[in-house]
Amino acid sequence: AGQLGIGPMPVVNYKTRSARVENFMPLPVRIPGLTEVVAISAGGMHSLALLQDGTVRAWGDNRFGQVGDGTKINRDTPTPVRGVRNVVAIAALGSSSVAVLSDGTAMDWGQKPGSDDFRPRPAPVAGARGLRSVVGGGAHAVALTHTGEVMTWGTSAHYETGRGSNANASAPGLIKGLTDVVSIAASAWASAAVLASGRIMTWSEVRPWHRPGYNGTNNLSPLPILLWLDGLEQP
């Protein structure tokens, strides 16, 4: 879908077979014309790059408008995201994209997390405020605020939002009781937060164990709990 951002796939000349155009690139290749990059994020089949001037470039799968250029045409080279300026953080989800602006608000585009709404142009995320960074899961977003709290929104069938409900959340909301957070991470169906104390909290898909608020019947936790891994000592 063009997610390498290098334009048309080159002809690869293998020693053991005839030269041909492949649908993959076996060697690292520089993306032409993409410079002054300060952050990158890879989604399901599209990628984002944040430039020093606060603008964003995107490329790859654009069926849901996740490239943000106002179309639903796949892009095989970095394409400017329309109407997004003063960006300080980016996150590519499975089929959507999120940008945090310097004023602490956010914009998103593509398949709106938690809904069937496809938007090829960025729009403000209502209720997002005080943000400084953001990460993306499969279809949920996790954002860190300037005060060390965590705001989430999107699909929550596996409790990805960590707010105690498996109902999709179209609007951002704070995870109650989760404070003093210094960094965040997200995967397709899970999220994690590192606290200033050094402790690591996780929610959604977690290793089965019994904790308050955990039903004990599967590996889903609707609220943040201490991460437990063999060999890991939590402070």
mmCIF file of C-alpha atoms in Angstrom:
data_model
loop_
_atom_site.group_PDB
_atom_site.id
_atom_site.type_symbol
_atom_site.label_atom_id
_atom_site.label_comp_id
_atom_site.label_asym_id
_atom_site.label_seq_id
_atom_site.Cartn_x
_atom_site.Cartn_y
_atom_site.Cartn_z
ATOM 1 C CA ALA A 1 0.000 0.000 0.000
ATOM 2 C CA GLY A 2 3.017 2.300 -0.303
ATOM 3 C CA GLN A 3 3.827 2.197 3.413
ATOM 4 C CA LEU A 4 7.593 2.205 2.771
ATOM 5 C CA GLY A 5 7.296 5.733 1.402
ATOM 6 C CA ILE A 6 9.951 5.199 -1.291
ATOM 7 C CA GLY A 7 7.690 5.502 -4.319
ATOM 8 C CA PRO A 8 7.348 2.685 -6.891
ATOM 9 C CA MET A 9 9.011 -0.522 -5.756
ATOM 10 C CA PRO A 10 12.423 -0.975 -7.403
ATOM 11 C CA VAL A 11 13.555 -3.972 -9.373
ATOM 12 C CA VAL A 12 15.605 -6.243 -7.113
ATOM 13 C CA ASN A 13 18.269 -8.278 -8.892
ATOM 14 C CA TYR A 14 18.859 -11.467 -6.917
ATOM 15 C CA LYS A 15 21.843 -13.700 -7.669
ATOM 16 C CA THR A 16 19.685 -16.807 -7.566
ATOM 17 C CA ARG A 17 16.721 -15.680 -9.667
ATOM 18 C CA SER A 18 15.796 -13.222 -12.363
ATOM 19 C CA ALA A 19 15.381 -9.542 -11.588
ATOM 20 C CA ARG A 20 11.828 -8.494 -10.791
ATOM 21 C CA VAL A 21 9.736 -6.026 -8.857
ATOM 22 C CA GLU A 22 8.959 -7.347 -5.380
ATOM 23 C CA ASN A 23 6.214 -6.271 -3.010
ATOM 24 C CA PHE A 24 8.767 -5.985 -0.214
ATOM 25 C CA MET A 25 12.147 -4.318 0.244
ATOM 26 C CA PRO A 26 14.889 -6.683 1.481
ATOM 27 C CA LEU A 27 17.350 -3.886 2.288
ATOM 28 C CA PRO A 28 17.129 -0.598 4.208
ATOM 29 C CA VAL A 29 16.346 2.290 1.858
ATOM 30 C CA ARG A 30 16.320 5.982 2.640
ATOM 31 C CA ILE A 31 12.965 7.701 2.045
ATOM 32 C CA PRO A 32 13.680 10.351 -0.616
ATOM 33 C CA GLY A 33 12.988 13.965 0.287
ATOM 34 C CA LEU A 34 12.127 13.297 3.926
ATOM 35 C CA THR A 35 14.417 15.403 6.115
ATOM 36 C CA GLU A 36 14.370 17.357 9.389
ATOM 37 C CA VAL A 37 12.338 14.575 11.013
ATOM 38 C CA VAL A 38 12.033 14.662 14.819
ATOM 39 C CA ALA A 39 9.577 11.785 15.394
ATOM 40 C CA ILE A 40 8.043 8.863 13.541
ATOM 41 C CA SER A 41 5.150 6.475 14.126
ATOM 42 C CA ALA A 42 4.068 3.371 12.207
ATOM 43 C CA GLY A 43 0.458 2.190 12.091
ATOM 44 C CA GLY A 44 -1.140 -0.859 10.552
ATOM 45 C CA MET A 45 -0.198 -0.040 6.947
ATOM 46 C CA HIS A 46 0.662 3.657 7.080
ATOM 47 C CA SER A 47 3.332 5.836 8.673
ATOM 48 C CA LEU A 48 3.727 9.359 10.034
ATOM 49 C CA ALA A 49 6.703 11.678 10.349
ATOM 50 C CA LEU A 50 6.811 14.848 12.445
ATOM 51 C CA LEU A 51 9.080 17.555 11.039
ATOM 52 C CA GLN A 52 11.002 20.249 12.895
ATOM 53 C CA ASP A 53 8.607 22.923 11.670
ATOM 54 C CA GLY A 54 5.654 21.235 13.411
ATOM 55 C CA THR A 55 4.043 19.832 10.274
ATOM 56 C CA VAL A 56 3.363 16.159 9.549
ATOM 57 C CA ARG A 57 4.008 13.924 6.556
ATOM 58 C CA ALA A 58 2.132 10.670 6.019
ATOM 59 C CA TRP A 59 2.197 7.805 3.540
ATOM 60 C CA GLY A 60 0.895 4.303 2.914
ATOM 61 C CA ASP A 61 -2.595 2.857 3.121
ATOM 62 C CA ASN A 62 -5.208 5.601 2.833
ATOM 63 C CA ARG A 63 -8.445 3.646 2.457
ATOM 64 C CA PHE A 64 -9.828 5.269 5.588
ATOM 65 C CA GLY A 65 -8.213 8.666 5.087
ATOM 66 C CA GLN A 66 -5.428 7.952 7.573
ATOM 67 C CA VAL A 67 -2.867 9.828 5.462
ATOM 68 C CA GLY A 68 -4.875 13.009 6.047
ATOM 69 C CA ASP A 69 -4.493 14.609 2.621
ATOM 70 C CA GLY A 70 -8.225 14.895 1.980
ATOM 71 C CA THR A 71 -8.407 11.771 -0.207
ATOM 72 C CA LYS A 72 -8.685 8.016 0.175
ATOM 73 C CA ILE A 73 -5.931 7.309 -2.351
ATOM 74 C CA ASN A 74 -2.917 5.291 -1.161
ATOM 75 C CA ARG A 75 0.293 7.327 -1.092
ATOM 76 C CA ASP A 76 3.689 5.748 -1.744
ATOM 77 C CA THR A 77 5.685 8.880 -0.867
ATOM 78 C CA PRO A 78 5.469 11.253 2.141
ATOM 79 C CA THR A 79 2.473 13.541 1.726
ATOM 80 C CA PRO A 80 1.692 16.698 3.739
ATOM 81 C CA VAL A 81 -1.155 16.273 6.213
ATOM 82 C CA ARG A 82 -3.614 19.081 5.548
ATOM 83 C CA GLY A 83 -4.460 21.698 8.147
ATOM 84 C CA VAL A 84 -2.174 20.424 10.914
ATOM 85 C CA ARG A 85 0.382 22.836 12.377
ATOM 86 C CA ASN A 86 2.367 23.271 15.588
ATOM 87 C CA VAL A 87 2.453 19.518 16.216
ATOM 88 C CA VAL A 88 4.573 18.205 19.109
ATOM 89 C CA ALA A 89 3.656 14.492 19.069
ATOM 90 C CA ILE A 90 2.167 11.959 16.640
ATOM 91 C CA ALA A 91 0.677 8.479 16.774
ATOM 92 C CA ALA A 92 -0.348 6.145 13.964
ATOM 93 C CA LEU A 93 -3.063 3.652 14.925
ATOM 94 C CA GLY A 94 -4.259 0.688 12.887
ATOM 95 C CA SER A 95 -6.260 2.809 10.452
ATOM 96 C CA SER A 96 -6.170 6.323 11.869
ATOM 97 C CA SER A 97 -3.743 9.009 13.027
ATOM 98 C CA VAL A 98 -3.488 11.423 15.954
ATOM 99 C CA ALA A 99 -1.448 14.578 16.461
ATOM 100 C CA VAL A 100 -0.936 16.540 19.682
ATOM 101 C CA LEU A 101 -0.535 20.290 19.180
ATOM 102 C CA SER A 102 1.629 22.717 21.129
ATOM 103 C CA ASP A 103 -1.442 24.095 22.937
ATOM 104 C CA GLY A 104 -2.196 20.661 24.421
ATOM 105 C CA THR A 105 -5.121 19.854 22.143
ATOM 106 C CA ALA A 106 -5.255 17.036 19.594
ATOM 107 C CA MET A 107 -6.428 16.376 16.060
ATOM 108 C CA ASP A 108 -7.138 13.050 14.405
ATOM 109 C CA TRP A 109 -8.037 11.666 10.998
ATOM 110 C CA GLY A 110 -8.784 8.366 9.299
ATOM 111 C CA GLN A 111 -11.110 5.840 10.887
ATOM 112 C CA LYS A 112 -12.252 7.558 14.049
ATOM 113 C CA PRO A 113 -11.365 5.292 17.004
ATOM 114 C CA GLY A 114 -14.433 3.587 18.380
ATOM 115 C CA SER A 115 -16.672 4.311 15.380
ATOM 116 C CA ASP A 116 -17.216 3.649 11.659
ATOM 117 C CA ASP A 117 -16.656 7.306 10.791
ATOM 118 C CA PHE A 118 -13.981 7.731 8.098
ATOM 119 C CA ARG A 119 -12.457 11.205 7.824
ATOM 120 C CA PRO A 120 -9.728 11.994 5.284
ATOM 121 C CA ARG A 121 -9.098 15.430 6.782
ATOM 122 C CA PRO A 122 -7.862 16.185 10.312
ATOM 123 C CA ALA A 123 -10.384 17.462 12.845
ATOM 124 C CA PRO A 124 -10.061 18.514 16.494
ATOM 125 C CA VAL A 125 -10.537 15.790 19.109
ATOM 126 C CA ALA A 126 -13.281 17.164 21.345
ATOM 127 C CA GLY A 127 -12.320 17.028 25.007
ATOM 128 C CA ALA A 128 -8.587 16.525 24.440
ATOM 129 C CA ARG A 129 -6.680 19.104 26.471
ATOM 130 C CA GLY A 130 -3.471 19.488 28.429
ATOM 131 C CA LEU A 131 -1.723 16.789 26.396
ATOM 132 C CA ARG A 132 2.015 16.485 25.779
ATOM 133 C CA SER A 133 2.406 13.082 24.094
ATOM 134 C CA VAL A 134 0.321 10.332 22.526
ATOM 135 C CA VAL A 135 0.698 6.683 21.492
ATOM 136 C CA GLY A 136 -1.611 4.504 19.433
ATOM 137 C CA GLY A 137 -2.848 0.949 19.731
ATOM 138 C CA GLY A 138 -4.887 -0.942 17.190
ATOM 139 C CA ALA A 139 -7.900 1.345 17.482
ATOM 140 C CA HIS A 140 -7.359 3.227 20.740
ATOM 141 C CA ALA A 141 -5.288 6.260 21.661
ATOM 142 C CA VAL A 142 -3.429 6.861 24.910
ATOM 143 C CA ALA A 143 -2.246 10.383 25.731
ATOM 144 C CA LEU A 144 -0.081 11.730 28.547
ATOM 145 C CA THR A 145 -0.975 15.079 30.080
ATOM 146 C CA HIS A 146 1.343 17.779 31.405
ATOM 147 C CA THR A 147 0.145 16.938 34.918
ATOM 148 C CA GLY A 148 1.138 13.271 34.666
ATOM 149 C CA GLU A 149 -2.338 11.872 34.081
ATOM 150 C CA VAL A 150 -3.473 9.624 31.228
ATOM 151 C CA MET A 151 -6.306 10.335 28.816
ATOM 152 C CA THR A 152 -7.673 7.591 26.522
ATOM 153 C CA TRP A 153 -10.289 7.139 23.817
ATOM 154 C CA GLY A 154 -11.276 4.716 21.065
ATOM 155 C CA THR A 155 -12.226 1.066 20.864
ATOM 156 C CA SER A 156 -12.555 -0.602 24.271
ATOM 157 C CA ALA A 157 -13.923 -4.089 23.560
ATOM 158 C CA HIS A 158 -10.913 -5.431 25.498
ATOM 159 C CA TYR A 159 -10.960 -2.529 27.988
ATOM 160 C CA GLU A 160 -8.239 -0.763 26.017
ATOM 161 C CA THR A 161 -9.251 2.613 27.440
ATOM 162 C CA GLY A 162 -8.594 1.449 31.009
ATOM 163 C CA ARG A 163 -11.595 3.348 32.295
ATOM 164 C CA GLY A 164 -13.520 0.357 33.643
ATOM 165 C CA SER A 165 -15.855 -0.120 30.680
ATOM 166 C CA ASN A 166 -15.674 -2.160 27.488
ATOM 167 C CA ALA A 167 -17.887 0.352 25.657
ATOM 168 C CA ASN A 168 -16.160 2.301 22.897
ATOM 169 C CA ALA A 169 -15.231 5.842 23.917
ATOM 170 C CA SER A 170 -15.438 8.408 21.134
ATOM 171 C CA ALA A 171 -14.407 11.202 23.520
ATOM 172 C CA PRO A 172 -11.205 11.323 25.586
ATOM 173 C CA GLY A 173 -11.423 10.712 29.315
ATOM 174 C CA LEU A 174 -8.973 10.446 32.198
ATOM 175 C CA ILE A 175 -8.115 7.115 33.789
ATOM 176 C CA LYS A 176 -9.092 7.641 37.417
ATOM 177 C CA GLY A 177 -6.398 7.039 39.989
ATOM 178 C CA LEU A 178 -3.548 6.892 37.472
ATOM 179 C CA THR A 179 -1.175 9.748 38.362
ATOM 180 C CA ASP A 180 2.525 10.638 38.350
ATOM 181 C CA VAL A 181 2.931 9.020 34.918
ATOM 182 C CA VAL A 182 6.146 9.775 33.037
ATOM 183 C CA SER A 183 5.743 7.640 29.897
ATOM 184 C CA ILE A 184 3.152 5.532 28.092
ATOM 185 C CA ALA A 185 3.005 2.702 25.561
ATOM 186 C CA ALA A 186 0.277 0.873 23.649
ATOM 187 C CA SER A 187 -0.090 -2.246 21.533
ATOM 188 C CA ALA A 188 -3.085 -3.584 19.628
ATOM 189 C CA TRP A 189 -5.090 -4.576 22.713
ATOM 190 C CA ALA A 190 -3.040 -3.373 25.643
ATOM 191 C CA SER A 191 -1.536 -0.278 27.203
ATOM 192 C CA ALA A 192 1.043 0.521 29.844
ATOM 193 C CA ALA A 193 2.187 3.485 31.910
ATOM 194 C CA VAL A 194 5.458 4.024 33.755
ATOM 195 C CA LEU A 195 5.126 5.990 36.992
ATOM 196 C CA ALA A 196 7.635 8.398 38.510
ATOM 197 C CA SER A 197 8.217 5.791 41.214
ATOM 198 C CA GLY A 198 9.438 3.344 38.574
ATOM 199 C CA ARG A 199 6.358 1.143 38.804
ATOM 200 C CA ILE A 200 4.731 -0.053 35.592
ATOM 201 C CA MET A 201 0.961 -0.200 35.330
ATOM 202 C CA THR A 202 -0.927 -2.030 32.588
ATOM 203 C CA TRP A 203 -4.522 -2.637 31.559
ATOM 204 C CA SER A 204 -6.651 -4.429 28.956
ATOM 205 C CA GLU A 205 -4.733 -7.554 27.834
ATOM 206 C CA VAL A 206 -2.716 -8.495 30.917
ATOM 207 C CA ARG A 207 -1.195 -11.639 32.364
ATOM 208 C CA PRO A 208 -3.904 -13.438 34.402
ATOM 209 C CA TRP A 209 -3.711 -12.846 38.135
ATOM 210 C CA HIS A 210 -6.041 -11.781 40.906
ATOM 211 C CA ARG A 211 -6.192 -8.112 41.779
ATOM 212 C CA PRO A 212 -8.963 -5.778 42.962
ATOM 213 C CA GLY A 213 -11.141 -4.885 39.989
ATOM 214 C CA TYR A 214 -10.059 -7.941 38.003
ATOM 215 C CA ASN A 215 -12.725 -10.614 37.477
ATOM 216 C CA GLY A 216 -10.282 -13.540 37.422
ATOM 217 C CA THR A 217 -11.924 -15.303 34.471
ATOM 218 C CA ASN A 218 -9.687 -14.127 31.639
ATOM 219 C CA ASN A 219 -6.654 -11.980 30.940
ATOM 220 C CA LEU A 220 -8.528 -8.682 30.660
ATOM 221 C CA SER A 221 -8.219 -5.946 33.255
ATOM 222 C CA PRO A 222 -10.641 -3.017 32.920
ATOM 223 C CA LEU A 223 -8.454 -0.843 35.166
ATOM 224 C CA PRO A 224 -4.694 -0.332 35.531
ATOM 225 C CA ILE A 225 -2.883 -2.956 37.623
ATOM 226 C CA LEU A 226 0.770 -3.608 38.374
ATOM 227 C CA LEU A 227 2.595 -5.283 35.510
ATOM 228 C CA TRP A 228 3.698 -8.754 36.533
ATOM 229 C CA LEU A 229 6.399 -10.623 34.628
ATOM 230 C CA ASP A 230 8.703 -13.399 35.744
ATOM 231 C CA GLY A 231 12.007 -11.850 36.784
ATOM 232 C CA LEU A 232 10.647 -8.301 36.955
ATOM 233 C CA GLU A 233 10.825 -6.678 40.389
ATOM 234 C CA GLN A 234 8.482 -3.728 40.738
ATOM 235 C CA PRO A 235 9.641 -0.916 43.075
#
